[in-house]
Coordinates of C-alpha atoms in Angstrom, one line a residue:
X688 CA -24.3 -17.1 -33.1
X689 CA -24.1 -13.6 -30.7
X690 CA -24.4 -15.8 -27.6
X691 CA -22.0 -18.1 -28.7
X692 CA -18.9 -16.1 -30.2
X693 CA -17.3 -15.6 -27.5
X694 CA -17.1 -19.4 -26.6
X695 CA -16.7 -20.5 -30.5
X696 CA -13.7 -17.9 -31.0
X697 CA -11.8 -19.4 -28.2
X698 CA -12.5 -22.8 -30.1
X699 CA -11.9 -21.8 -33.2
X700 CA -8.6 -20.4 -31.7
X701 CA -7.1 -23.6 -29.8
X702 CA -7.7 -25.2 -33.3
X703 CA -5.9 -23.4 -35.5
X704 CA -2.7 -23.0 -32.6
X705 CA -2.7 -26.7 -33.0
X706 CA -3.4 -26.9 -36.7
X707 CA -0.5 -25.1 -37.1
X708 CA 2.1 -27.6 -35.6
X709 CA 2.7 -29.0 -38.9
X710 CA 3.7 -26.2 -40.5
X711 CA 7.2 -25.8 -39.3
X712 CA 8.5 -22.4 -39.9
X713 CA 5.1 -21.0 -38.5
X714 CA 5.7 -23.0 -35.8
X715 CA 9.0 -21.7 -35.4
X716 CA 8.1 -17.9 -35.4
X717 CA 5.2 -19.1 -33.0
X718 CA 7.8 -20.7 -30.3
X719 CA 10.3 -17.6 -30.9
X720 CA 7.9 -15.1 -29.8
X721 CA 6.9 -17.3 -26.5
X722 CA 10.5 -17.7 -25.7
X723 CA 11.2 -13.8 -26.6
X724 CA 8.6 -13.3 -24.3
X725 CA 9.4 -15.4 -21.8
X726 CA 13.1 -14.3 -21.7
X727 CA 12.5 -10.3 -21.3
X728 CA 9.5 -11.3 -18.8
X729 CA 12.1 -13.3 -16.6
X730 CA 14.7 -10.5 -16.8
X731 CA 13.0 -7.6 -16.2
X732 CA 12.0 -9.4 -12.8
X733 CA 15.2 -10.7 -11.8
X734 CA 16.4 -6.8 -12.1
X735 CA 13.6 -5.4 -10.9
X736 CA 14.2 -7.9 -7.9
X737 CA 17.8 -6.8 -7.4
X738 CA 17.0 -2.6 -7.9
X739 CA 14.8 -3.8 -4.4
X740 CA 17.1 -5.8 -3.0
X741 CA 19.7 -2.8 -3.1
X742 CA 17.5 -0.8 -2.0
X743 CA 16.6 -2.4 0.8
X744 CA 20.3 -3.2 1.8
X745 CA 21.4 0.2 1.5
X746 CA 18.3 1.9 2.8
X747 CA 18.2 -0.2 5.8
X748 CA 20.6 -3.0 6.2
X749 CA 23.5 -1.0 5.7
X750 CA 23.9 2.4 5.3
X751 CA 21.4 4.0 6.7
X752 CA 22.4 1.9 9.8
X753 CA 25.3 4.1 10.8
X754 CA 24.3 7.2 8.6
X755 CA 22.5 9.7 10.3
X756 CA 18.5 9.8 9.3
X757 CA 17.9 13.4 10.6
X758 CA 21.0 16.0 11.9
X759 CA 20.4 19.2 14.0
X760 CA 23.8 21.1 13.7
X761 CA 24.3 23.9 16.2
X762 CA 24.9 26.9 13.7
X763 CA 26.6 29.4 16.4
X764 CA 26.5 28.4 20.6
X765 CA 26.5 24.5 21.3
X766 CA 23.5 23.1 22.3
X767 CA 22.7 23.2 26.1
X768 CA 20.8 20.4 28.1
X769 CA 20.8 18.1 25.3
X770 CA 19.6 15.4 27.7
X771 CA 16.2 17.1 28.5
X772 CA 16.2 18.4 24.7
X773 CA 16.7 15.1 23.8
X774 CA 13.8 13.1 25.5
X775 CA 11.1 15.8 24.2
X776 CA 12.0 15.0 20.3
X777 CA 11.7 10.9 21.6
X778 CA 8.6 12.9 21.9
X779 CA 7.4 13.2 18.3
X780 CA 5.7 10.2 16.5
X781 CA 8.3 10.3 14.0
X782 CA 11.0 10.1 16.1
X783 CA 12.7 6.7 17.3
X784 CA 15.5 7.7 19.2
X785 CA 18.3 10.2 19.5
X786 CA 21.7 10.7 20.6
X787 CA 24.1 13.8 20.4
X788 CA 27.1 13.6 18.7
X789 CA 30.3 16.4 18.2
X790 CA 32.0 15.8 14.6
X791 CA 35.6 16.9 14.2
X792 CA 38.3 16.3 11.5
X793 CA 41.1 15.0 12.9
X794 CA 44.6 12.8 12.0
X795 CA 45.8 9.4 13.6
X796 CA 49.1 9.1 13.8
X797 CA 51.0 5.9 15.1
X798 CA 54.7 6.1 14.5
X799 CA 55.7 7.9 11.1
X800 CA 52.1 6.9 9.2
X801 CA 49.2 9.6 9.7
X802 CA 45.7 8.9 8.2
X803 CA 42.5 11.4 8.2
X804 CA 39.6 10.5 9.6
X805 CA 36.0 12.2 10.6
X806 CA 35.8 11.7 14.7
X807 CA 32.7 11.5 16.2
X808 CA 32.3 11.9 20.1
X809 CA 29.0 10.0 21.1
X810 CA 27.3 8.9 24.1
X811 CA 27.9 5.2 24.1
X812 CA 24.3 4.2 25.1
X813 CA 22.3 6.3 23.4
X814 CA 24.9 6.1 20.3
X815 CA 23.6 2.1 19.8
X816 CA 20.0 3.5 19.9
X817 CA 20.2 5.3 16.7
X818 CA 23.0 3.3 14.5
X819 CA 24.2 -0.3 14.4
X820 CA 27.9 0.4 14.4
X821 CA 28.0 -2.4 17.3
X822 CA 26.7 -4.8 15.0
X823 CA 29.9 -4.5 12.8
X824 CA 32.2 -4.4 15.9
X825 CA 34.8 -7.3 14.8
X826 CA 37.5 -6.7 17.5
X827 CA 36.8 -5.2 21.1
X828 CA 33.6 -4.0 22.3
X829 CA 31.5 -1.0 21.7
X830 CA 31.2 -1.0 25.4
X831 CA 34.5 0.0 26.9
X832 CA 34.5 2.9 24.2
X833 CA 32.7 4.5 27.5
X834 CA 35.0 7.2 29.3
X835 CA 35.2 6.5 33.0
X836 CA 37.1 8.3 35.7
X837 CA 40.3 6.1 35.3
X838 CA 40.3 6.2 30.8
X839 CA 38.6 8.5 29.2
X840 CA 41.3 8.3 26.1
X841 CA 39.6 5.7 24.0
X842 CA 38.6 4.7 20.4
X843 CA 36.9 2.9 17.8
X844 CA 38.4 2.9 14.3
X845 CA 37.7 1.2 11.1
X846 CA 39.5 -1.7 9.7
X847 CA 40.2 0.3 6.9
X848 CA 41.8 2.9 8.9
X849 CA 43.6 0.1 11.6
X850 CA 45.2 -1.3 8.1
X851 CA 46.3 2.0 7.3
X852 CA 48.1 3.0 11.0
X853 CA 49.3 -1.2 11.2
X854 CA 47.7 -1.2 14.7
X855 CA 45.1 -3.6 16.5
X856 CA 43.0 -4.1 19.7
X857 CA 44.8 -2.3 22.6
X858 CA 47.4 -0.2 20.8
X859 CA 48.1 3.5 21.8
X860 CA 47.6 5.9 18.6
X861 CA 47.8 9.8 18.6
X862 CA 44.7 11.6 18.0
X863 CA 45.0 15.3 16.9
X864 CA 42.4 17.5 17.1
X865 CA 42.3 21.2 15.3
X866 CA 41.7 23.7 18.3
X867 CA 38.1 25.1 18.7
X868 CA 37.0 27.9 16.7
X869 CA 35.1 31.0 17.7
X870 CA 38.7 32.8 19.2
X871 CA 38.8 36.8 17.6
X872 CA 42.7 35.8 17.9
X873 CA 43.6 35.4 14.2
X874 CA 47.2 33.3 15.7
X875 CA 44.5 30.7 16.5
X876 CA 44.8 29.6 12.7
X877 CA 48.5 28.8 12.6
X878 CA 48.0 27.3 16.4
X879 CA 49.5 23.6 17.1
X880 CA 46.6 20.7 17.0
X881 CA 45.2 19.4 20.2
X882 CA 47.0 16.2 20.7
X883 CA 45.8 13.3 23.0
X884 CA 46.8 9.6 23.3
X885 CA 44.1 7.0 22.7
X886 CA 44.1 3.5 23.4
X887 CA 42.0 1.7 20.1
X888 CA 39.4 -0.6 22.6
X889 CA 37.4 -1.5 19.2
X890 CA 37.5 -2.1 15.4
X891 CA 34.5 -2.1 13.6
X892 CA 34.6 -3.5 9.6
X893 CA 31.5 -2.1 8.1
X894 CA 32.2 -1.6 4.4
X895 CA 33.1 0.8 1.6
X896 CA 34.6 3.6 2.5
X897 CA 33.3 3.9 6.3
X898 CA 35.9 2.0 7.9
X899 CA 38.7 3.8 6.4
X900 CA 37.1 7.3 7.3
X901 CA 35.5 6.9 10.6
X902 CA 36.3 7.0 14.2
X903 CA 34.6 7.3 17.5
X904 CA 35.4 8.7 20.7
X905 CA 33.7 9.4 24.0
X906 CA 31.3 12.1 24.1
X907 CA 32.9 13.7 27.0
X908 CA 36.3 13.8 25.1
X909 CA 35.0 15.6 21.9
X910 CA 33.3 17.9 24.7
X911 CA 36.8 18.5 26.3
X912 CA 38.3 19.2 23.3
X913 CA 35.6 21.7 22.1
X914 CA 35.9 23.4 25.7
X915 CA 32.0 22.4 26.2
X916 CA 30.4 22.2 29.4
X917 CA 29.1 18.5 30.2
X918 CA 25.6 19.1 29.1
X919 CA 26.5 20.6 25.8
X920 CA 26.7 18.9 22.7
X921 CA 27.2 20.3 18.6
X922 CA 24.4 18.2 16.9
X923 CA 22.1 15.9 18.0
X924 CA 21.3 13.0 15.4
X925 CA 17.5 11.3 15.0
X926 CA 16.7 7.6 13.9
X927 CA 12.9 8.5 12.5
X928 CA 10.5 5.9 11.5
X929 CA 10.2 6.7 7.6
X930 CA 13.9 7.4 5.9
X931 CA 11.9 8.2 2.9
X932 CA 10.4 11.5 4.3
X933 CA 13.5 12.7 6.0
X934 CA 13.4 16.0 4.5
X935 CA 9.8 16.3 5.7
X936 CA 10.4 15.0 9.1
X937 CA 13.6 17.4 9.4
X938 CA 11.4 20.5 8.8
X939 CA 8.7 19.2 10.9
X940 CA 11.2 18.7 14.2
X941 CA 13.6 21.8 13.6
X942 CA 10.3 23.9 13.9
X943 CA 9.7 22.7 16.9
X944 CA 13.1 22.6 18.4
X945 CA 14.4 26.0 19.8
X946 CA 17.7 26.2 18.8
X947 CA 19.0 27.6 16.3
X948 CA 20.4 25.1 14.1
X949 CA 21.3 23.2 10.4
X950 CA 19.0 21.1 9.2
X951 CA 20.8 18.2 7.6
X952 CA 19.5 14.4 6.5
X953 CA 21.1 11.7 4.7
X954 CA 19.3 12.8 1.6
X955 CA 21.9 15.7 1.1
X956 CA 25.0 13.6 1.7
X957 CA 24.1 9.5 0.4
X958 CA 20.8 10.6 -1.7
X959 CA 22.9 9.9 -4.8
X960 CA 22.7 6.1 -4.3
X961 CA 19.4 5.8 -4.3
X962 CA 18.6 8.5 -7.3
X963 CA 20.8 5.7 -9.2
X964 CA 19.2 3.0 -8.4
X965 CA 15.6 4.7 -9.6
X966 CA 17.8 5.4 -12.4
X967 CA 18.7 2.2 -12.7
X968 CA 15.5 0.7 -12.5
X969 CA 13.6 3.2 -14.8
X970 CA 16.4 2.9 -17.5
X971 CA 16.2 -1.3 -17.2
X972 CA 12.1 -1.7 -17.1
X973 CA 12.2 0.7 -20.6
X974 CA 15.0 -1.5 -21.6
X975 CA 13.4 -4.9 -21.0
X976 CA 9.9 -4.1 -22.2
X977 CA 11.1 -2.5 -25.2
X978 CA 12.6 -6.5 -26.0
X979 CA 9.4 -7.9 -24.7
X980 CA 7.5 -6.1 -27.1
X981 CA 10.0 -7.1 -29.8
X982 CA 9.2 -10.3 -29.1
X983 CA 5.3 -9.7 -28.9
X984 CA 5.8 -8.4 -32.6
X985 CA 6.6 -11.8 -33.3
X986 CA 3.0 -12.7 -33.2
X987 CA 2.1 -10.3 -35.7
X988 CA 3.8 -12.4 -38.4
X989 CA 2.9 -15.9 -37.0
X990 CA -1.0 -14.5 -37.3
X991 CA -0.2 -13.5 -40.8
X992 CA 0.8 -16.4 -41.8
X993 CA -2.3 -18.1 -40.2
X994 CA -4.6 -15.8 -41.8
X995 CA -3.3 -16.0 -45.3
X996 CA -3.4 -20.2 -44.6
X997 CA -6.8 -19.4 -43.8
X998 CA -8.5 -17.3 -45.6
X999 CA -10.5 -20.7 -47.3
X1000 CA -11.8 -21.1 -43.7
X1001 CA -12.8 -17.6 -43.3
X1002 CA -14.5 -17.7 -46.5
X1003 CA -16.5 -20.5 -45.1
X1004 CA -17.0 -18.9 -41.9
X1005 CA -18.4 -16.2 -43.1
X1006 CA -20.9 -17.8 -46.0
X1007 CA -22.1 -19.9 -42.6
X1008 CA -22.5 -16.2 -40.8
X1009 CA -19.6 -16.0 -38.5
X1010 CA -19.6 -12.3 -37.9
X1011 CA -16.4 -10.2 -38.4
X1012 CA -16.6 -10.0 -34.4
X1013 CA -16.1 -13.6 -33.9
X1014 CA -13.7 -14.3 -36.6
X1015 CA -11.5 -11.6 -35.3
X1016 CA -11.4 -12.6 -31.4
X1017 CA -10.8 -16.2 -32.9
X1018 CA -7.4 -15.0 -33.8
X1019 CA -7.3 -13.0 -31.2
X1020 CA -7.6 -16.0 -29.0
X1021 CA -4.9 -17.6 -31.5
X1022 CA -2.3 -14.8 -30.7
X1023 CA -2.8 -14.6 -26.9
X1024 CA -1.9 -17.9 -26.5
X1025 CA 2.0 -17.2 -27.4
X1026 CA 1.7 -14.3 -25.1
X1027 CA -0.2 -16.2 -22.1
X1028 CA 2.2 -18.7 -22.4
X1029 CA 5.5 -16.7 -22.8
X1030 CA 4.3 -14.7 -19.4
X1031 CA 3.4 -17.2 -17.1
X1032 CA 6.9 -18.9 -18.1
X1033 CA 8.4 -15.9 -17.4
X1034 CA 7.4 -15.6 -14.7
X1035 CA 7.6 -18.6 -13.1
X1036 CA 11.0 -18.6 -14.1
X1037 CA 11.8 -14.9 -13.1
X1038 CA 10.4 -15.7 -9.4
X1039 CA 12.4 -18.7 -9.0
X1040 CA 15.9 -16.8 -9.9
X1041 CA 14.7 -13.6 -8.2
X1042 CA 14.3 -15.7 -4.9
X1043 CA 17.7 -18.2 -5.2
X1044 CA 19.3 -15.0 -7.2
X1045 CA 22.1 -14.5 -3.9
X1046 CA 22.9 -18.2 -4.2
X1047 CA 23.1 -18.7 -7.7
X1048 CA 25.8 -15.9 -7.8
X1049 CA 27.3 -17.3 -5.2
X1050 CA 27.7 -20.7 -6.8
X1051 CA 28.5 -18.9 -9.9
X1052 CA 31.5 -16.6 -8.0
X1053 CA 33.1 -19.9 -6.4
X1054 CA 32.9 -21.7 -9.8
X1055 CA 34.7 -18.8 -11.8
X1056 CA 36.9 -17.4 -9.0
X1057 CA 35.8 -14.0 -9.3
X1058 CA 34.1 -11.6 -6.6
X1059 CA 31.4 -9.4 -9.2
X1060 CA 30.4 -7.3 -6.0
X1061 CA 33.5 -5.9 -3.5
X1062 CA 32.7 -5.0 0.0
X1063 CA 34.8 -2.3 0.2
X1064 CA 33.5 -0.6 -2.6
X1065 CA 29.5 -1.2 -2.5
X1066 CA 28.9 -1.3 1.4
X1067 CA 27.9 -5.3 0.1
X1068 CA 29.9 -8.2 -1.3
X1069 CA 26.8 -10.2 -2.4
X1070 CA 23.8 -9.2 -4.7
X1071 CA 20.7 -8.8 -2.9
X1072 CA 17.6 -9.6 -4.5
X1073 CA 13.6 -9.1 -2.8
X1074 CA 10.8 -9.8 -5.1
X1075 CA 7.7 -7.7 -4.7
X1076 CA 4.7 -9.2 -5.8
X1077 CA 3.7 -6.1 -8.1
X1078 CA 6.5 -6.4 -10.0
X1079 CA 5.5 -9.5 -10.7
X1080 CA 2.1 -8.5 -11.8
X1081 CA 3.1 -5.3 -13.5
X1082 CA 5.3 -7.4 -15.5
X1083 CA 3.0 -10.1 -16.8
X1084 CA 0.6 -7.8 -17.0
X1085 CA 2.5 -5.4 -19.7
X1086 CA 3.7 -8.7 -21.7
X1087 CA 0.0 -9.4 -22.0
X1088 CA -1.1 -5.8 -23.5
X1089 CA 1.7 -5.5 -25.9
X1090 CA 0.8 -9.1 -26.8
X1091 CA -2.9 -8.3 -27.4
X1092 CA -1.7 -5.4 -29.3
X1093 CA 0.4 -7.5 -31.7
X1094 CA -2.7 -9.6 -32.3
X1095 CA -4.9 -6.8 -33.2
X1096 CA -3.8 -5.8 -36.8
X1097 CA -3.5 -9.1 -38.1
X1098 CA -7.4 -9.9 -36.8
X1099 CA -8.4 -7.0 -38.2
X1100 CA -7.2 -8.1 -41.9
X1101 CA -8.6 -11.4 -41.4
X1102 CA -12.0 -9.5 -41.5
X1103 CA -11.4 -8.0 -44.5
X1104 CA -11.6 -11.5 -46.5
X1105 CA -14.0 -11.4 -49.3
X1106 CA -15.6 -14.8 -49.0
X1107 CA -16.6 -14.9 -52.9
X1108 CA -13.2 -13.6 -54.0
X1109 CA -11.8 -16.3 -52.4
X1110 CA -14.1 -19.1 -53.0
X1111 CA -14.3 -18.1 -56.4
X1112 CA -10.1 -19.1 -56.3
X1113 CA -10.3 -22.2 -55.2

């Protein structure tokens, strides 16, 4: 009987979760814990699917495309030879590319409308090496942002920004500039704004709040207007190869770089987004396993029923010398089955959604005439979704322990049947 518990359990198992078909309300309880499973197993994978998706969108689709990964700041002089500087952090293993960059608050002005924006100067070439703001380049080119001899006034806006001003590809726009700092002359605070005329060669529609905040110039006009020589520069921006250590790599380059400088990364500025969406996912998992094991419960009162329909069997069982062991694992056996079931259809179900989840909203946004996600707001106007195969196991995985934990109780009791007690009933 030792040898063969194992293998009689399972048998004795399969028979009484088909014995119990006739019973209708059992079988009812039975089917609304594998479809309680099922549902939370689906679910949680579906979100879990769309916390990545976002993720991976904003981390490095999107955001991080035009954000800066690494920023060394000059903290007092400019930074000279930025072109030799430059190639020896390409240098480091962590380090993609880089490209200087001078920031400056400025206002646009065409006609009687003004509009603030942040203006970066930036070397057109090395600029595309380190952000993707050509990809999102929707009228014009990046290309003839590049100063030459003849037009060194030029500039990129957003769309957001072009909307504001009512201009488009080829207008001229007033750009002013507040006058370098660093004078002792205390008039220099109440001085008039640098003002120069720009011709807009390029609009760029990006998303969120970028294109109504962002503008580029040439390098060698920011430099002009900052009074720098040619081969200085106020930052120097890095593309690195893991945005998930960029505080790490940060430290790591600025201790090797000898200037004086700021060490920013996009942590500091657009690390919010991503704290929420670890939120997000975190509050969602507890959430969804919390109704998984709700539904998992469900079993406990199913093998309840089965053991108090049972306990004549039992009686037998044990008067034939069926240990306690294998009577237990038989309904054992009887409760995983809900649970086996309920997580492989989930997840079957919750990897099909996960990877048709973009269309199906889609389809579902056409039918209804609503938009759920707005580019202008969330950088995206679609809902991502990438499934990872552990969450897929992770998932299943936890919807099988909380279901053999809901069968443990109920096979316990069904041990605790007196054989003559109950034989002596019948």
């Amino acid at each position: 009987m030792n040898a063969m518990f194992k293998p009689l359990s399972i048998f004795l198992g399969w028979r009484y979760v088909r014995s119990r078909h006739g019973n209708g309300f059992s079988a009812f309880i039975s089917a609304s814990s594998t479809i309680g499973i099922a549902l939370g197993v689906t679910v949680l994978i579906v979100v879990l699917s769309a916390m990545n998706g976002f993720e991976r969108e904003l981390a490095h689709k999107k955001l991080l495309s035009i954000v800066p990964h690494v920023e060394l700041v000059s903290v007092n002089e400019p930074i000279k030879g930025w072109e030799k500087r430059i190639d020896k952090l390409q240098t480091e293993s962590s380090v993609i590319a880089a490209a200087p960059v001078i920031k400056m608050t400025g206002m646009l002005q065409h006609g009687l409308k003004l509009k603030a924006v942040e203006v970066r100067g930036v070397d057109v070439s090395l600029e595309k090496q380190v952000s993707s703001i050509d990809d999102y380049i929707i009228a014009g080119e990046w290309q003839t942002l590049k100063a030459s001899k003849l037009n060194e006034n030029t500039i990129v806006i957003g769309s957001g920004v072009a909307a504001k001003l009512s201009v488009a590809l080829g207008d001229k726009i007033q750009l002013l500039l507040p006058p370098p700092t660093g004078s002792n002359d205390v008039k220099q605070v109440f001085s008039a704004p640098i003002t120069r005329q720009v011709e807009v060669v390029g609009i760029f529609k990006f998303g969120g709040t970028v294109d109504e905040t962002l503008a580029y110039i040439p390098l060698s006009l920011a430099s002009n207007v900052m009074g720098y020589d040619k081969d200085e520069t106020q930052s120097i921006r890095l593309k690195i190869t893991d945005v998930f250590s960029a505080p790490k790599i940060a430290r790591q380059v600025a201790y090797n770089f000898d200037h004086y400088v700021y060490i920013n990364n996009w942590t500091r500025t657009q690390g919010h987004l991503f704290n929420d969406i670890q939120l997000v996912r975190m509050v969602m998992f507890i959430v969804l396993v919390l109704v998984i094991g709700v539904a998992s419960f469900n079993i406990v009162s199913t093998l309840i029923m089965a053991v108090n329909e049972k306990q004549g069997d039992i009686a037998i069982l044990k008067t034939m010398g069926a240990s306690s062991s294998t009577i237990m694992f038989a309904f054992i056996a009887q409760g995983l089955v809900n649970g086996v079931l309920g997580s492989l259809l989930g997840a079957l179900c919750g990897v099909y959604l996960a990877l048709n989840l973009t269309n199906i909203i889609s389809v579902l946004e056409q039918l209804m005439g609503i938009t759920f996600l707005s580019g202008d707001v969330y950088f995206i106007n679609y809902l991502p979704s990438v499934l990872q195969p552990n969450d897929v196991y992770i998932t299943v995985i936890t919807a099988l322990m909380m279901s053999l934990l809901a069968t443990l109780y109920p096979a316990w009791r069904a041990t605790k049947i007196e054989p003559a007690q109950v034989l002596g009933q019948l």
